[in-house]
Amino acid sequence: MDNSDLLFRKAEESDIARIWEIIGQAKAQMNRLNSRQWDENYPALENIAQDIKSGNGYVFL
């Protein structure tokens, strides 16, 4: 796969639940690997919502 196979768009409020689910999975994996980059406080749901509101959130299709 090269970059031409990647499709993405700006995230919308309707994407928040799925984004949050994926972030939860990533946090769990990072915890299993003893990575402390993300913790129970960051990123928070509010961070995701703000990123989307400010036009800085994207999702891959």
GROMACS .gro file of C-alpha atoms in nm, residues 14-38:
model
   25
   14SER     CA    1  -2.080   1.210   1.460
   15ASP     CA    2  -1.734   1.045   1.458
   16ILE     CA    3  -1.658   1.114   1.825
   17ALA     CA    4  -1.792   0.785   1.964
   18ARG     CA    5  -1.588   0.572   1.723
   19ILE     CA    6  -1.276   0.786   1.770
   20TRP     CA    7  -1.312   0.749   2.146
   21GLU     CA    8  -1.347   0.372   2.110
   22ILE     CA    9  -1.026   0.353   1.905
   23ILE     CA   10  -0.840   0.576   2.151
   24GLY     CA   11  -0.951   0.349   2.435
   25GLN     CA   12  -0.805   0.051   2.249
   26ALA     CA   13  -0.481   0.241   2.186
   27LYS     CA   14  -0.455   0.344   2.553
   28ALA     CA   15  -0.499  -0.019   2.661
   29GLN     CA   16  -0.230  -0.135   2.417
   30MET     CA   17   0.009   0.138   2.530
   31ASN     CA   18  -0.051   0.039   2.890
   32ARG     CA   19   0.028  -0.327   2.808
   33LEU     CA   20   0.354  -0.208   2.651
   34ASN     CA   21   0.433   0.005   2.960
   35SER     CA   22   0.412   0.325   2.756
   36ARG     CA   23   0.297   0.622   2.958
   37GLN     CA   24   0.252   0.860   2.665
   38TRP     CA   25  -0.124   0.854   2.723
   0.00000   0.00000   0.00000
